[in-house]
Short mmCIF file of C-alpha atoms in Angstrom, two decimals:
data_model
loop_
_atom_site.label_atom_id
_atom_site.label_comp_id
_atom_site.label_asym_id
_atom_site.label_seq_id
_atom_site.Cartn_x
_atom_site.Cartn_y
_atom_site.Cartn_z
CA UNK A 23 0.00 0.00 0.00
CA UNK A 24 1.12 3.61 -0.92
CA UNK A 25 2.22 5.98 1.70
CA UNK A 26 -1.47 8.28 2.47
CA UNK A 27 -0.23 11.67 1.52
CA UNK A 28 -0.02 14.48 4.17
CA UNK A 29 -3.29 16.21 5.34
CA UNK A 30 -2.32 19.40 3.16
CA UNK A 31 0.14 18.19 0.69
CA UNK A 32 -0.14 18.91 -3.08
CA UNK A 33 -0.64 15.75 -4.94
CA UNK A 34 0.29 16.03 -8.77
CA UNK A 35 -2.95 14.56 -10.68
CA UNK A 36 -1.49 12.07 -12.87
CA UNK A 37 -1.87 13.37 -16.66
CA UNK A 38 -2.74 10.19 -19.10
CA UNK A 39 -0.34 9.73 -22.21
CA UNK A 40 -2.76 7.87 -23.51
CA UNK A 41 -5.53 5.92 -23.99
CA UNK A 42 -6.72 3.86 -20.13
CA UNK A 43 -7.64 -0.11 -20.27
CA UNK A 44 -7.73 -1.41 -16.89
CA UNK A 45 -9.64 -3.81 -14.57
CA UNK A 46 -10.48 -1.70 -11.25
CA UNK A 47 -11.88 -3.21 -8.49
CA UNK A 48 -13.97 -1.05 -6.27
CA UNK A 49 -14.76 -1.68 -2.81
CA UNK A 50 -17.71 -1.98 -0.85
CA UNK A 51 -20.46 0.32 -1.25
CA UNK A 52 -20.33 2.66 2.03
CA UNK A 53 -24.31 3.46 2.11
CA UNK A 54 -25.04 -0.27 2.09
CA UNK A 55 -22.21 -1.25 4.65
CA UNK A 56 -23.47 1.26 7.45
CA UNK A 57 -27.04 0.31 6.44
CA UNK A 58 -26.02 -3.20 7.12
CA UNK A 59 -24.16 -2.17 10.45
CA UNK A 60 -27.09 -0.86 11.86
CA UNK A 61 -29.45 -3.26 10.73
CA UNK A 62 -27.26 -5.71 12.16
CA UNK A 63 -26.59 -4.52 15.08
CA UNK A 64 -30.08 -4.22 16.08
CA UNK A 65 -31.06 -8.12 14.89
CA UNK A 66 -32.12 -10.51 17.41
CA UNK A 67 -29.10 -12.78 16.85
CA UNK A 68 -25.48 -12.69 14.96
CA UNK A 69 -25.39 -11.50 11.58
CA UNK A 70 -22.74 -11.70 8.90
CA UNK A 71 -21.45 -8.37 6.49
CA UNK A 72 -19.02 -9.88 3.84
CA UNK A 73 -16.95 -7.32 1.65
CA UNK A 74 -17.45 -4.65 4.00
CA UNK A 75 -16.27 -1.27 2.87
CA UNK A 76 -13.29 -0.56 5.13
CA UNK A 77 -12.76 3.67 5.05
CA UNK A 78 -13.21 6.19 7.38
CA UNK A 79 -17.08 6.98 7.60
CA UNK A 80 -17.37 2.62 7.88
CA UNK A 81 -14.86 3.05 10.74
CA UNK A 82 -16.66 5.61 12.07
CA UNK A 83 -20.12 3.49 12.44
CA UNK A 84 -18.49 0.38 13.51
CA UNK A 85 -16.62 2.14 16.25
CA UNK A 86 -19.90 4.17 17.36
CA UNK A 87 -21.36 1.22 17.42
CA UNK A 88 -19.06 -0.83 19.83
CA UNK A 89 -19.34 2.06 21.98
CA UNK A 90 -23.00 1.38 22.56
CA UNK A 91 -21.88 -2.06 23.27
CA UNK A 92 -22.57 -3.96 19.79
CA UNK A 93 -19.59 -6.51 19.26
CA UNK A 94 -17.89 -5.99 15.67
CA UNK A 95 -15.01 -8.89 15.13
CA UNK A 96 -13.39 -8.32 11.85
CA UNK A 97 -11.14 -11.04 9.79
CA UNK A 98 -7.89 -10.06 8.92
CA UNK A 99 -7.62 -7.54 5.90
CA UNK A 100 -7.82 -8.67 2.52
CA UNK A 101 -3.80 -8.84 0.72
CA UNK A 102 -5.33 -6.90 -2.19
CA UNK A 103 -5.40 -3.78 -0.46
CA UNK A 104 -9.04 -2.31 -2.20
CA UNK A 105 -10.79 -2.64 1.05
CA UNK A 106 -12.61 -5.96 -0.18
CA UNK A 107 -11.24 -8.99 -0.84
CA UNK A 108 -12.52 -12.23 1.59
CA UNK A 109 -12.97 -10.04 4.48
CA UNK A 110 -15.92 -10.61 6.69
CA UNK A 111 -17.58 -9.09 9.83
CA UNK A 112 -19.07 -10.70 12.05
CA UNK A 113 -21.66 -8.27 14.38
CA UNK A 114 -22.88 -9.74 17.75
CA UNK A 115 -25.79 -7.48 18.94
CA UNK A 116 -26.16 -7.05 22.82
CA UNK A 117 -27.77 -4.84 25.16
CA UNK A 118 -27.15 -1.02 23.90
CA UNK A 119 -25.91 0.93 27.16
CA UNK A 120 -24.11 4.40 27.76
CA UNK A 121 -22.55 6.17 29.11
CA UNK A 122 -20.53 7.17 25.45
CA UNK A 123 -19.18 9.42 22.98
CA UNK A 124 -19.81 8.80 19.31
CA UNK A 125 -17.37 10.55 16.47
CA UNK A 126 -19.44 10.96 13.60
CA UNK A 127 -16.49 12.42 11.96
CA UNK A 128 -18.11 14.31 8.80
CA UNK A 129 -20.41 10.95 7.93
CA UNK A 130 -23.64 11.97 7.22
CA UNK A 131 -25.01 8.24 7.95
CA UNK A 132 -23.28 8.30 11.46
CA UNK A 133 -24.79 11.56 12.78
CA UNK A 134 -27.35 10.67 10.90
CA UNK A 135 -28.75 7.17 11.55
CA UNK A 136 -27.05 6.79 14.88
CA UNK A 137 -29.22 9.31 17.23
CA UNK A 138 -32.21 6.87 16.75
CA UNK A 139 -30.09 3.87 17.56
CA UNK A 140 -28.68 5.79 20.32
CA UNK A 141 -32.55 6.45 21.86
CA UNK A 142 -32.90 2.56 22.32
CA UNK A 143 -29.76 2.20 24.57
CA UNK A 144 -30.09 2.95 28.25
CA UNK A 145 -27.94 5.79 29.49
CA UNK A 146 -26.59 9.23 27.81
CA UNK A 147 -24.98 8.47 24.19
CA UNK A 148 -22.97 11.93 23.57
CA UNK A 149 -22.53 12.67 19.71
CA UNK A 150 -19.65 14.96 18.61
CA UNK A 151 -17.61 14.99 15.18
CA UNK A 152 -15.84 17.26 12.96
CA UNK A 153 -16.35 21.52 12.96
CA UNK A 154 -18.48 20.93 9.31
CA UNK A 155 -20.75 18.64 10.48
CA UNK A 156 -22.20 20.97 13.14
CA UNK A 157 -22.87 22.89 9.88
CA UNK A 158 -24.68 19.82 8.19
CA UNK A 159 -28.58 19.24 8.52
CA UNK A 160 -29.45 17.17 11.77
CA UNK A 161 -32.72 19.51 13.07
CA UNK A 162 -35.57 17.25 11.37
CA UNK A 163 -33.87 14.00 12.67
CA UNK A 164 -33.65 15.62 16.18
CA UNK A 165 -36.84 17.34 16.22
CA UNK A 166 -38.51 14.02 14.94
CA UNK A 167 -37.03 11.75 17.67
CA UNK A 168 -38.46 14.32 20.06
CA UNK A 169 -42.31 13.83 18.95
CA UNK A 170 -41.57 10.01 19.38
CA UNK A 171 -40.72 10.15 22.74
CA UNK A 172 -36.74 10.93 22.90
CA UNK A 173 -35.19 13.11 25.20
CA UNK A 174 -32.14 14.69 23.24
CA UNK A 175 -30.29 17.70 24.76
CA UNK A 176 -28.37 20.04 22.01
CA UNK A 177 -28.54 23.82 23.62
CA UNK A 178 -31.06 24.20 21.02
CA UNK A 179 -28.83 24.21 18.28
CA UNK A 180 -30.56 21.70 16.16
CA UNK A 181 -27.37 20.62 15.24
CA UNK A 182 -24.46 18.82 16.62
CA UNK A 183 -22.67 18.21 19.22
CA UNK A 184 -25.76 16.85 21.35
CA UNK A 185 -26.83 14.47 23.39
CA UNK A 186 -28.99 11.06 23.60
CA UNK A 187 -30.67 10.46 26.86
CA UNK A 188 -31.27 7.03 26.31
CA UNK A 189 -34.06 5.26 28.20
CA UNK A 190 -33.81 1.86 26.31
CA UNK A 191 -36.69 1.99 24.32
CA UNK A 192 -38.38 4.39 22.15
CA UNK A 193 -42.29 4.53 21.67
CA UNK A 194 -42.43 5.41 18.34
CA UNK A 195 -45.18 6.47 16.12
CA UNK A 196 -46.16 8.82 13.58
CA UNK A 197 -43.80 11.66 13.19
CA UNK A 198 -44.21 14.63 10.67
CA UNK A 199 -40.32 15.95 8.82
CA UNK A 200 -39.11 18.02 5.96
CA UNK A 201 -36.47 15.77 4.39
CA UNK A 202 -36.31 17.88 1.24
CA UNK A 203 -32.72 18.42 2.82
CA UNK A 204 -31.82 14.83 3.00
CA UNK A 205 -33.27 11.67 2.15
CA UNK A 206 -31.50 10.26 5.00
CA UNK A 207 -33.48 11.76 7.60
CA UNK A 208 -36.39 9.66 6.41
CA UNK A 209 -33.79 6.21 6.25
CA UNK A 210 -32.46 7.40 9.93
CA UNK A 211 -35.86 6.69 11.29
CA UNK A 212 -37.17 3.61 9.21
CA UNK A 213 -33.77 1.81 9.95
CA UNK A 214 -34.95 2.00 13.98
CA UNK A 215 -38.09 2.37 13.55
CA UNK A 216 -38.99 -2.09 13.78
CA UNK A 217 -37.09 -1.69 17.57
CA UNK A 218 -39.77 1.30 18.66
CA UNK A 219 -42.39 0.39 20.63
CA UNK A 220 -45.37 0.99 18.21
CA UNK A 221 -42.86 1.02 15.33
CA UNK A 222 -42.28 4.09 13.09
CA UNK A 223 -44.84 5.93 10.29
CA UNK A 224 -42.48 8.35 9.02
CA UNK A 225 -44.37 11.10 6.79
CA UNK A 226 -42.81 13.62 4.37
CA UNK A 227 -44.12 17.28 4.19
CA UNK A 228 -41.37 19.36 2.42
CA UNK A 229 -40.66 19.61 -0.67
CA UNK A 230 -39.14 17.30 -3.44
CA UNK A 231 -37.03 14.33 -1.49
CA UNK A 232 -33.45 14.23 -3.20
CA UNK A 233 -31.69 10.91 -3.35
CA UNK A 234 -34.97 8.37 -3.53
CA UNK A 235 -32.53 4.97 -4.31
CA UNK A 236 -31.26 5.63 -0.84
CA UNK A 237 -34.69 5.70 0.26
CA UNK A 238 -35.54 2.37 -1.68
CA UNK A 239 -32.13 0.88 -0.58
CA UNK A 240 -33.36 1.26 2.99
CA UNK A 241 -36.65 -0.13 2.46
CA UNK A 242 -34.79 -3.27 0.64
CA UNK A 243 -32.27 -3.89 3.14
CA UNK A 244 -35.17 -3.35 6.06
CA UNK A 245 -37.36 -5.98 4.15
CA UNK A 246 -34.00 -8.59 3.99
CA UNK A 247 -33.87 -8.35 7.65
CA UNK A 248 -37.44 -9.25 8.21
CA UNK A 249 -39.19 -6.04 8.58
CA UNK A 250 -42.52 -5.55 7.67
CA UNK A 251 -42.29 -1.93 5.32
CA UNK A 252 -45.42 -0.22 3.36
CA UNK A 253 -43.81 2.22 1.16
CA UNK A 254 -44.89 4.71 -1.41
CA UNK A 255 -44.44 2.49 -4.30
CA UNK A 256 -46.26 -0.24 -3.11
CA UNK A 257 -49.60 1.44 -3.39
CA UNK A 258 -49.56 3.49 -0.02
CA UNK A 259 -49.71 7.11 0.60
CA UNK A 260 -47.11 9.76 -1.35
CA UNK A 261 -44.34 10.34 1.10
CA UNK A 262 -45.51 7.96 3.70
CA UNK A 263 -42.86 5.26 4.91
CA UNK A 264 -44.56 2.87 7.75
CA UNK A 265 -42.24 0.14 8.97
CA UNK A 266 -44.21 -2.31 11.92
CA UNK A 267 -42.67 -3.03 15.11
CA UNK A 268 -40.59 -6.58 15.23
CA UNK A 269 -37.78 -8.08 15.57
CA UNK A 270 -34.54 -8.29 13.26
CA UNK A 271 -33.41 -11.28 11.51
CA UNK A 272 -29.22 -11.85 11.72
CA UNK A 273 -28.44 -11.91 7.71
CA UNK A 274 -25.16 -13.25 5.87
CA UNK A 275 -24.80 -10.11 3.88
CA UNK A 276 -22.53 -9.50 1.07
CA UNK A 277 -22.01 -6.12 0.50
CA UNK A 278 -21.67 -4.85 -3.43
CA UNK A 279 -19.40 -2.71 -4.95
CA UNK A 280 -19.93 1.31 -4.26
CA UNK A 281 -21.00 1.97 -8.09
CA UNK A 282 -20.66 5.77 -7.51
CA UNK A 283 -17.00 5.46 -6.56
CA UNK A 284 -16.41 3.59 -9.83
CA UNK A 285 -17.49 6.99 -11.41
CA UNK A 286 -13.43 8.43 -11.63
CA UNK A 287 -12.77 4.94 -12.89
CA UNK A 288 -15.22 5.31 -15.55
CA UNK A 289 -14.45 8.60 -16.47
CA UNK A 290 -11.15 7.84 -17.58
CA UNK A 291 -12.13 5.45 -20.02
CA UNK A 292 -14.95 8.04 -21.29
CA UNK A 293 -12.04 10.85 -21.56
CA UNK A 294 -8.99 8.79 -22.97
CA UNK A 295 -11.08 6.67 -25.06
CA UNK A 296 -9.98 3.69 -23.62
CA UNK A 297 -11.78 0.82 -22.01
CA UNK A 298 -12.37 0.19 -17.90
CA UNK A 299 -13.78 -3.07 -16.42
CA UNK A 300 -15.56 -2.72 -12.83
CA UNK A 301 -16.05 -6.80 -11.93
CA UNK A 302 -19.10 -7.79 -10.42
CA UNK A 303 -21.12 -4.50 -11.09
CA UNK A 304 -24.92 -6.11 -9.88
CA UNK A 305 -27.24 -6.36 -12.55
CA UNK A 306 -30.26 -5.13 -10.18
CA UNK A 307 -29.45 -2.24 -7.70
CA UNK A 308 -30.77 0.43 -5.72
CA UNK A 309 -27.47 2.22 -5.84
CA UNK A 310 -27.68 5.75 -7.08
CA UNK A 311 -24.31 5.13 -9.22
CA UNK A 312 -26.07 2.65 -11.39
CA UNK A 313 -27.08 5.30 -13.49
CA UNK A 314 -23.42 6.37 -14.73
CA UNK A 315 -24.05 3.67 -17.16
CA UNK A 316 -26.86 5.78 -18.62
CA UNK A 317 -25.55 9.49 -17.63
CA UNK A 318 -21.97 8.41 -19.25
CA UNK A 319 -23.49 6.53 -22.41
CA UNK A 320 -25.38 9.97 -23.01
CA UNK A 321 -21.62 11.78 -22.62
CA UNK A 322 -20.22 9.41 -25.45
CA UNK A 323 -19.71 6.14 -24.07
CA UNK A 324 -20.47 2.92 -24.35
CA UNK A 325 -21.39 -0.51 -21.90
CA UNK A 326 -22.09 -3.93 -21.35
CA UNK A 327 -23.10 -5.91 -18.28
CA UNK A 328 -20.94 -9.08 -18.91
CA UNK A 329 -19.39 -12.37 -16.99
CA UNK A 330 -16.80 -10.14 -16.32
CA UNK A 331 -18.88 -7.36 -14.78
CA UNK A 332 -19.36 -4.20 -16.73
CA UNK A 333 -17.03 -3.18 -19.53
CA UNK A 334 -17.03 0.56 -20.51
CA UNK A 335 -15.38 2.31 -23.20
CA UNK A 336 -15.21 5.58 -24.10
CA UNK A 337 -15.35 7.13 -27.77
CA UNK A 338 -12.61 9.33 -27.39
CA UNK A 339 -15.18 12.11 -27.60
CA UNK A 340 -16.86 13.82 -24.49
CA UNK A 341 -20.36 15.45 -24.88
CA UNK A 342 -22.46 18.06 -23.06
CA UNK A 343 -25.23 17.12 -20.83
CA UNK A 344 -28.33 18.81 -19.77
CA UNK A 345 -29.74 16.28 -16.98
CA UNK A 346 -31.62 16.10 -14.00
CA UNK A 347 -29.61 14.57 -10.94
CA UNK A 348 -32.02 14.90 -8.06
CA UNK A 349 -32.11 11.25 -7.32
CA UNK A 350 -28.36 11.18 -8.00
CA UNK A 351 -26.76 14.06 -6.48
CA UNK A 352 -23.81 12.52 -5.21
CA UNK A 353 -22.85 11.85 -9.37
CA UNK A 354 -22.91 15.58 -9.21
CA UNK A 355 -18.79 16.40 -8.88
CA UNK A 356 -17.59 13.66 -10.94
CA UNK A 357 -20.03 14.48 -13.77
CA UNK A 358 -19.02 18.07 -13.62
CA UNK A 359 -15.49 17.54 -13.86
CA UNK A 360 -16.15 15.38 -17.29
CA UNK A 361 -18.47 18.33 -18.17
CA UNK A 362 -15.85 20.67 -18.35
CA UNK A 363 -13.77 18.78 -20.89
CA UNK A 364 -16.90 18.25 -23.28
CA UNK A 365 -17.10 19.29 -26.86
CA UNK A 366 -20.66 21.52 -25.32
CA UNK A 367 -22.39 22.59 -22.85
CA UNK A 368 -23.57 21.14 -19.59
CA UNK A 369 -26.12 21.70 -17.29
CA UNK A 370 -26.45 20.18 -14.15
CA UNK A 371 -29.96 20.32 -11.94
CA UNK A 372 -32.14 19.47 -9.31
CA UNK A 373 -29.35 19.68 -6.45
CA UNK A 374 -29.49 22.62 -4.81
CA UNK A 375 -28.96 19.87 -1.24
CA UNK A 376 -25.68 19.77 -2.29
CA UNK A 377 -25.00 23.12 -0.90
CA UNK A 378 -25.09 20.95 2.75
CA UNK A 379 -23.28 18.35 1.51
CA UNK A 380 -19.57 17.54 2.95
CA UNK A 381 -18.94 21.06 1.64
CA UNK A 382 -21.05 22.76 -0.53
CA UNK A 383 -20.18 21.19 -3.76
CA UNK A 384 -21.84 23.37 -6.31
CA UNK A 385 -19.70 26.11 -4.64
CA UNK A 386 -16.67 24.40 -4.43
CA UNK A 387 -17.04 23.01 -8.14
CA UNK A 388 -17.47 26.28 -9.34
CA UNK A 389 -14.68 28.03 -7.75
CA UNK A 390 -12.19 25.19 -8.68
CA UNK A 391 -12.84 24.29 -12.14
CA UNK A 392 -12.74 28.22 -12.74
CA UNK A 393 -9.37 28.15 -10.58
CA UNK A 394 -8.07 26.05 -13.83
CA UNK A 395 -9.14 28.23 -16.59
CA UNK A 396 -13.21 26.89 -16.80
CA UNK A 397 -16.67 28.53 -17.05
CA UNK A 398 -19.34 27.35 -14.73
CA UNK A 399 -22.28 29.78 -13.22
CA UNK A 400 -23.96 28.56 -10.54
CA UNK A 401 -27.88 28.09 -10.91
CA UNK A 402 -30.62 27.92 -8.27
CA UNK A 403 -30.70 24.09 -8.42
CA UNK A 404 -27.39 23.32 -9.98
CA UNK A 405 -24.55 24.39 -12.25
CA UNK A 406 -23.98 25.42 -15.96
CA UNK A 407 -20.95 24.71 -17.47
CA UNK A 408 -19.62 26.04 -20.77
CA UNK A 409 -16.29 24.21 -21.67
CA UNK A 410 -13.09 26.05 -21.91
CA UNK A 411 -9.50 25.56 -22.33
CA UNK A 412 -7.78 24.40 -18.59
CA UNK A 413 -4.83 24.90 -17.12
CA UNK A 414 -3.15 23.33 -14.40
CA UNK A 415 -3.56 24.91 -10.87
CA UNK A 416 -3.89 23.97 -7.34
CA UNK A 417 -7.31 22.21 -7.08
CA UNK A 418 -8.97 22.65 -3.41
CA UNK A 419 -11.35 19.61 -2.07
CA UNK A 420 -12.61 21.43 1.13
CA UNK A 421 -11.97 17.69 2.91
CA UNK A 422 -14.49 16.59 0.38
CA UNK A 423 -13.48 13.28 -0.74
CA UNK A 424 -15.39 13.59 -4.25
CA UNK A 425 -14.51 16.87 -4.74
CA UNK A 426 -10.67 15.26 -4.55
CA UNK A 427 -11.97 12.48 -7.07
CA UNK A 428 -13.08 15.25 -9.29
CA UNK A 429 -9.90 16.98 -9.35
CA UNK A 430 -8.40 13.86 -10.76
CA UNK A 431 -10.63 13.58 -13.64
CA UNK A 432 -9.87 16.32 -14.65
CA UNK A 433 -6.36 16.31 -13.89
CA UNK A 434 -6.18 13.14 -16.84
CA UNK A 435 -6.41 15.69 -19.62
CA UNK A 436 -5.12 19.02 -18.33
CA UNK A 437 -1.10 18.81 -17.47
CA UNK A 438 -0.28 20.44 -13.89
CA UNK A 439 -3.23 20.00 -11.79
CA UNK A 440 -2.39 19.61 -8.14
CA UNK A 441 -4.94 17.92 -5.69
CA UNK A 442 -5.11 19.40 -2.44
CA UNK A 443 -5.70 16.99 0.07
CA UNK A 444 -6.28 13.90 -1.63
CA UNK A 445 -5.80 11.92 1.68
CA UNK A 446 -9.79 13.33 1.79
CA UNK A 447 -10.68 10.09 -0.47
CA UNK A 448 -9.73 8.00 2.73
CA UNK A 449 -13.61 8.69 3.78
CA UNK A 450 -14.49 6.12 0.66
CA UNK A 451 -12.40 5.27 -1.23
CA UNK A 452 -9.58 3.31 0.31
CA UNK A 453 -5.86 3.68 -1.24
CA UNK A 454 -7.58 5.92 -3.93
CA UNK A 455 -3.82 7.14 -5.54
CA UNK A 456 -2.68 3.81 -5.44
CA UNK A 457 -5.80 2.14 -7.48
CA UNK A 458 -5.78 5.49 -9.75
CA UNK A 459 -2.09 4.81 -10.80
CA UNK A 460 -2.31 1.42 -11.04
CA UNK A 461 -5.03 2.22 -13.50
CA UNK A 462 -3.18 4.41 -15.50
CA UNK A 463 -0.26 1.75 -15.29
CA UNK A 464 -3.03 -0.51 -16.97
CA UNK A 465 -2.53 -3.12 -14.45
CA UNK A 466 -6.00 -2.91 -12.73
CA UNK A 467 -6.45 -2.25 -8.75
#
């Protein structure tokens, strides 16, 4: 494994000499392994997660976790070094119990999903992380615990730091919240809700909900665990989520590949025109970055689900986009930096939630890619980006890890880009200069 570059260091994004064909292996996807932590941890016996995403926000979860008591034994780490491999973990859920502190880090799934778990254990659960994420949304998940019964203390911040009062149980019920913010306030509450007392009926009043595969992966990994879910799409009412109280069944899980880290991977097939293999890419999904096959196709590519998993090649030509990413925001960075070496225009819409993201990415985008020579305006809902010329520069990630992705893509095709802070990909994407060099080199990851 490569040294992890300083906090602050400049890292020189590799420029390709020529066209990419490599086998990448991504790890684990990080929304289903912390899904699968908490589901697990509140089962009714041992459960299995196989191919468990190993990065910082995963570390993060399992560690809260422990701290509430849950036991977490882990195999030894896969030889490959991708964060995959053989590697199994085996969760042993007890009785949940304070006093503790959890570091949520900047995970949105940890300060996110975590204060619900944190209602069922008996004793004060303290919940602190990193100065952005007392920026990040947390009021509807806090406010919404409240109306069920929870006792949360956060100097009326809405916000973190905070804290849990525990009382072991929670009583549950119907609960009104504005998740037009984040779709996982709504998954925070389903993924506890079969441990509350009368369960959970979790109703929607805002706006538009961004990000509805997370919702749906939820729902799916709540119904593999036994819970009884009526959902939206199954013929109940819009925005209505009801999940029945009962008790959850220990799974052998196996944990896919994160499809939207396979985006830079992709990307550099689309702008070298060469060819990138991601092996077993699932042929159903509720992942969000199972679109890239379409969004990328659209761009100039081409794909095919095979044996082999799925084989993309690029055209050697990049087009402009005009697409709607609400249910996809997280695409957002990676698709922008592609943007701004197409032969037209993009535009980008229907995430103006990224603006409380890890930073706030259509910000961030938009300074940076104009740091190197681009054009992009921000919109109400998104970004337009007019393709220009680049020039190598210092490229700023704001301790975003796909911002520092982005910067790499880009970096392919425009000589002298430095990434600030590309240790950043650490949260998940595991060893990401290693895997994007061995890449280049051809030789897969």
């Amino acid at each position: 494994m490569t040294e992890t570059p300083a906090l602050h260091a400049l890292w020189p994004a590799p420029l390709a000499d020529g066209t990419v064909h490599a086998t990448v292996t991504v790890p684990g996807s990080k929304s289903v392994t912390n899904r699968a932590l908490v589901l697990a941890a509140l089962a009714a016996e041992p459960g299995w997660v196989r191919r468990p995403l190993r990065s910082r926000d995963s570390r993060l979860m399992a560690d809260a976790l422990r701290a509430l008591g849950v036991g977490i034994e882990e195999t030894a780490s896969s030889s490959s070094g991708d964060g995959s491999g053989g590697e199994a973990w085996r969760i042993i859920p007890a009785a949940l119990h304070g006093p503790a502190t959890v570091d949520v880090g900047n995970a949105g799934t940890v300060m996110r999903f975590l204060p619900p778990v944190a209602t069922l254990a008996a004793g004060d659960i303290r919940f602190d992380g990193d100065p952005r994420s007392y920026e990040r949304p947390l009021g509807q998940v806090i406010s919404a615990l409240r109306a069920l019964g929870a006792r949360i203390d956060d100097d009326g911040r809405g916000a973190l730091p905070l804290t849990v009062q525990g009382g072991g149980a929670l009583e549950g019920g119907v609960v009104e919240i504005d998740a037009s913010n984040s779709s996982q306030f709504v998954s925070a509450l389903l993924l506890s809700g079969p441990r509350f007392n009368q369960g959970v009926e979790v109703r929607h009043v805002g706006t538009a909900l961004p990000s509805m595969p997370h919702i749906r992966m939820t729902v799916e990994m709540l119904r593999a665990a036994g819970a009884q879910v009526d959902t939206p799409e199954a013929g109940g009412e819009p925005n209505v989520w009801r999940v029945a109280p009962s008790a959850l069944l220990g799974r052998d899980m196996v944990v896919e590949p994160d499809l939207s880290n396979a985006q830079p991977f992709l990307a550099a097939a689309l702008i070298t025109g060469g060819t990138v293999t991601i092996p077993d890419w699932p042929r159903r999904t509720t992942q969000p970055g199972d679109e890239l096959r379409r969004i990328f196709t659209e761009m100039g590519g081409s794909c095919e689900l095979t044996d082999a998993g799925l084989v993309f090649t690029g055209s050697g030509k990049i087009h402009g986009i005009d697409v709607d990413l609400s249910e996809v925001g997280e695409l957002t960075p990676g698709i922008a930096a592609v943007a701004a070496l197409a032969d037209s225009p993009s535009t980008l819409r229907g995430v103006a939630h990224l603006r409380l993201h890890e930073t706030d990415r259509l910000a961030a985008l938009t300074a940076e890619i104009n740091g190197l020579g681009g054009e992009v305006t921000e919109t109400a809902d998104g970004l337009h980006i007019r393709p220009r010329p680049l020039h190598g520069g210092v490229f700023h990630t704001y301790d975003d890890h796909r911002m520092a992705t982005a910067g790499a893509v880009i970096g392919l095709a425009v000589e002298g880009v430095e990434i600030e802070n590309v240790a950043t990909t650490a949260k998940t994407l595991p060893d990401f200069p290693r895997m994007w060099a061995d890449m280049l080199a051809g030789a897969g990851a």
